[in-house]
Amino acid sequence: MKKFYITQLNTISTIILLVVFITSYSVTAQTFTGSNLPIVIITTDNDPSTNLPLEILDEPKILASMKIIKRPDGTRNFISDQNTPGFLNYSGRIGIEIRGSSTQLLPKKQYGLTTLKADNTSNNNVSIFGMPEENDWILNGLGFDPSLVRDYMAYYMSRQLGNYASRTQFCEVVINGDYKGLYVFQEKIKSDENRVDVLKIEKTDNILPNITGGYITKADKTTGGDPIAFWMDETKFVHDLPKSKNATTEQTQYIEGVFNKLQDHAYDNDLEDGYKTVIDVPSFVDFMLVNELCSNSDVYQSSTFFHKDRDGKLRAGPVWDFNLSLGSTFANGDSQVDQWQFNNGNRIGPPFWTYLFDNEDFRCYLAKRWNEVIAPGQPLNKEVLIAYIDNTLSYISEAIPRENERWGTLGDHTNDINRVKTFIEERTTWITNNIGPFSDCSTVTLPPLVITKINYNPKTSTAFAVSSDLEFIAIKNIGNQEINLSGIYLRQLGLTYQFPYNSTIEAEGTIYLASNSTIFQNKYGIAPFGQFTRNLSNKSQKIVLADAYGNTIDSVEYFDADPWPTSADGGGDYLDLVSTSLDNNIASSWVAKNDNALSTQSYLASSSFTVYPNPFSNRVIIQSDKVVTGVKVFTVFGALVQDIKSNSENINVDLSGHSPGLYIITIYNQNGFTSKEIIKK
């Protein structure tokens, strides 16, 4: 503990010296009339006792009005536009406070704000700058970052890797008539389907399964009076969800236990208790790569978020706070080209980061991903990042001199930008030379599993009155051997399930995962394999079936509108894949099927038929022992090429006008349908 306190004191001393250095510059007022960037105008309410504008405090939030000027056509914005409704991206009430930790010592403040309804109490969920509707936002003043791009670029990097990170928009800010300079308007990290998509755990959720999530937990300094939830070695962990004031002893013990299990099993590679059963590997890999490329001196011990959905794995992120990164001169020498931040000998975090890196199994995937994402044109490629910096600087170039005139903190801005670019080039080379090989995980063999049925918006009835209780998905083993499902899970947040250890699916077998096992069995007369947590969206959702490392086995993103079968959207049907040979991400590969069909016999079970010749030249003949009501023929890409209505046991299908290749023929009778592959020579 002694080393920790000395480190903290050294850091605080450094910050104090920096603040003295920064505040030695003159702070000047200036005339500000317009910008190529959006303009945020905040006017705080008057203090009743003085009739002067209220001062914005650390807490609590005070009331204010906010107008955001952003012309819809993208042309220049002017202060005078604030009274033109058509030019306002937002005009309404807010609650606002100062936020941050060490940045609170700076003259230029960071702000947190909540958009409110006219009653000054109710949260107002709104879309700002095209971001999804919410009510909690941040004005990031870019403290301790004379480059002005570190945070902005790091969040972009993480989003480009496919992870959620705070959406951002540069703007210029005026508060009570005082020009405050360049800011980044961005999303606050919180539970929301468009931000961190985990369930909001309630104070009453203290037993299984509800106690398993959702959580947003961070390793961080404590500010604002938030108590420490638990320690891991020298690192403090703080609740973000549930809020500290609402967290129960049972919930704190549970989430601490998850981190302890990770620490205890970080070297274990088995699929029963090993680290892969505790964490979502891709999120930890991407989190480390973004922070290590930036050599973020705050990460692991501070500003490090984790989240865990109910019944789900622990995930790293979202990434946060990169002002002391990329060789920052304010990082007290901690942002170096030639050291790993998880083991930098100074402000290191919990040991599990080092344990994971030392595990050759995990490190192989870390190295594999690194080499993928630094390739030409990829998100972390140095040329791509430098081009992004140049584009960003072009966008904010007009505001930079105003920012420096107002606060005098940029110094030699060009030199700092060059430092960032050079750091990216040198850091890329160093990581490549030190991250290790990935040959052992370069080739991945994935099990032949396909998502074949989706019931996302079931129709209710008197007997089954709750639509969400009737949801299900089906997964088929299209191989000829039994598959062990250990470690396989639904990876995309919003739908949670991890297959039990040593569970299996038979060759060519189909299993069902349901939202409510009891209801599913009551309706269809068969037991589902398991019960997932959360629910399928009635509009659109991506379902990702992944192995223990997060490698995608199958992925489907459905929609509730054309060209997807719309009768599956509350009309009593479900989505059914025509054939496992088709791409199940293409709408035409799916048909709508009555949800009672699970209770009936299949075509194959109730009928016998022959399709010949196969392969064929121009025509195929269908002979069935029961009346065929229809025939459809698809290409392997899901395009419908024939749709025949019938009332006969013998059908002649003419495909003479189509190219040679593989086709899928689907044959219908009153009991259902079945599909078969046919080949045109």
XYZ file of C-alpha atoms in Angstrom, residues 3-18 144 150 295-298 323-336 339 341 344-347 419:
43
model
C 3.984 2.441 -2.906
C 0.428 3.264 -3.975
C 0.131 6.291 -1.696
C 3.518 7.633 -2.780
C 2.463 7.268 -6.420
C -0.788 9.074 -5.740
C 1.001 11.901 -3.969
C 3.474 12.256 -6.827
C 0.591 12.355 -9.315
C -1.298 14.975 -7.300
C 1.842 17.081 -6.966
C 2.385 16.906 -10.706
C -1.199 17.953 -11.396
C -0.928 20.896 -9.019
C 2.243 22.070 -10.772
C 0.522 21.685 -14.141
C -4.642 18.223 -20.271
C -6.717 12.196 -28.139
C -0.225 3.911 -24.069
C -2.960 5.354 -21.865
C -1.356 6.075 -18.507
C -4.721 6.190 -16.706
C -6.092 12.813 -22.288
C -2.916 11.331 -20.739
C -1.979 9.090 -23.646
C -0.024 8.992 -26.908
C 3.102 10.421 -25.338
C 1.318 13.222 -23.491
C 3.704 15.574 -21.707
C 1.143 15.737 -18.878
C 1.354 11.975 -18.223
C 4.270 12.319 -15.798
C 6.415 10.036 -17.972
C 3.874 7.197 -17.817
C 2.866 7.212 -21.495
C 5.854 5.496 -23.047
C 6.310 -0.461 -22.054
C 0.658 -0.154 -19.476
C 4.453 -0.312 -16.236
C 5.899 -0.456 -12.725
C 3.956 2.598 -11.589
C 0.176 2.922 -11.842
C 4.385 14.071 -31.236
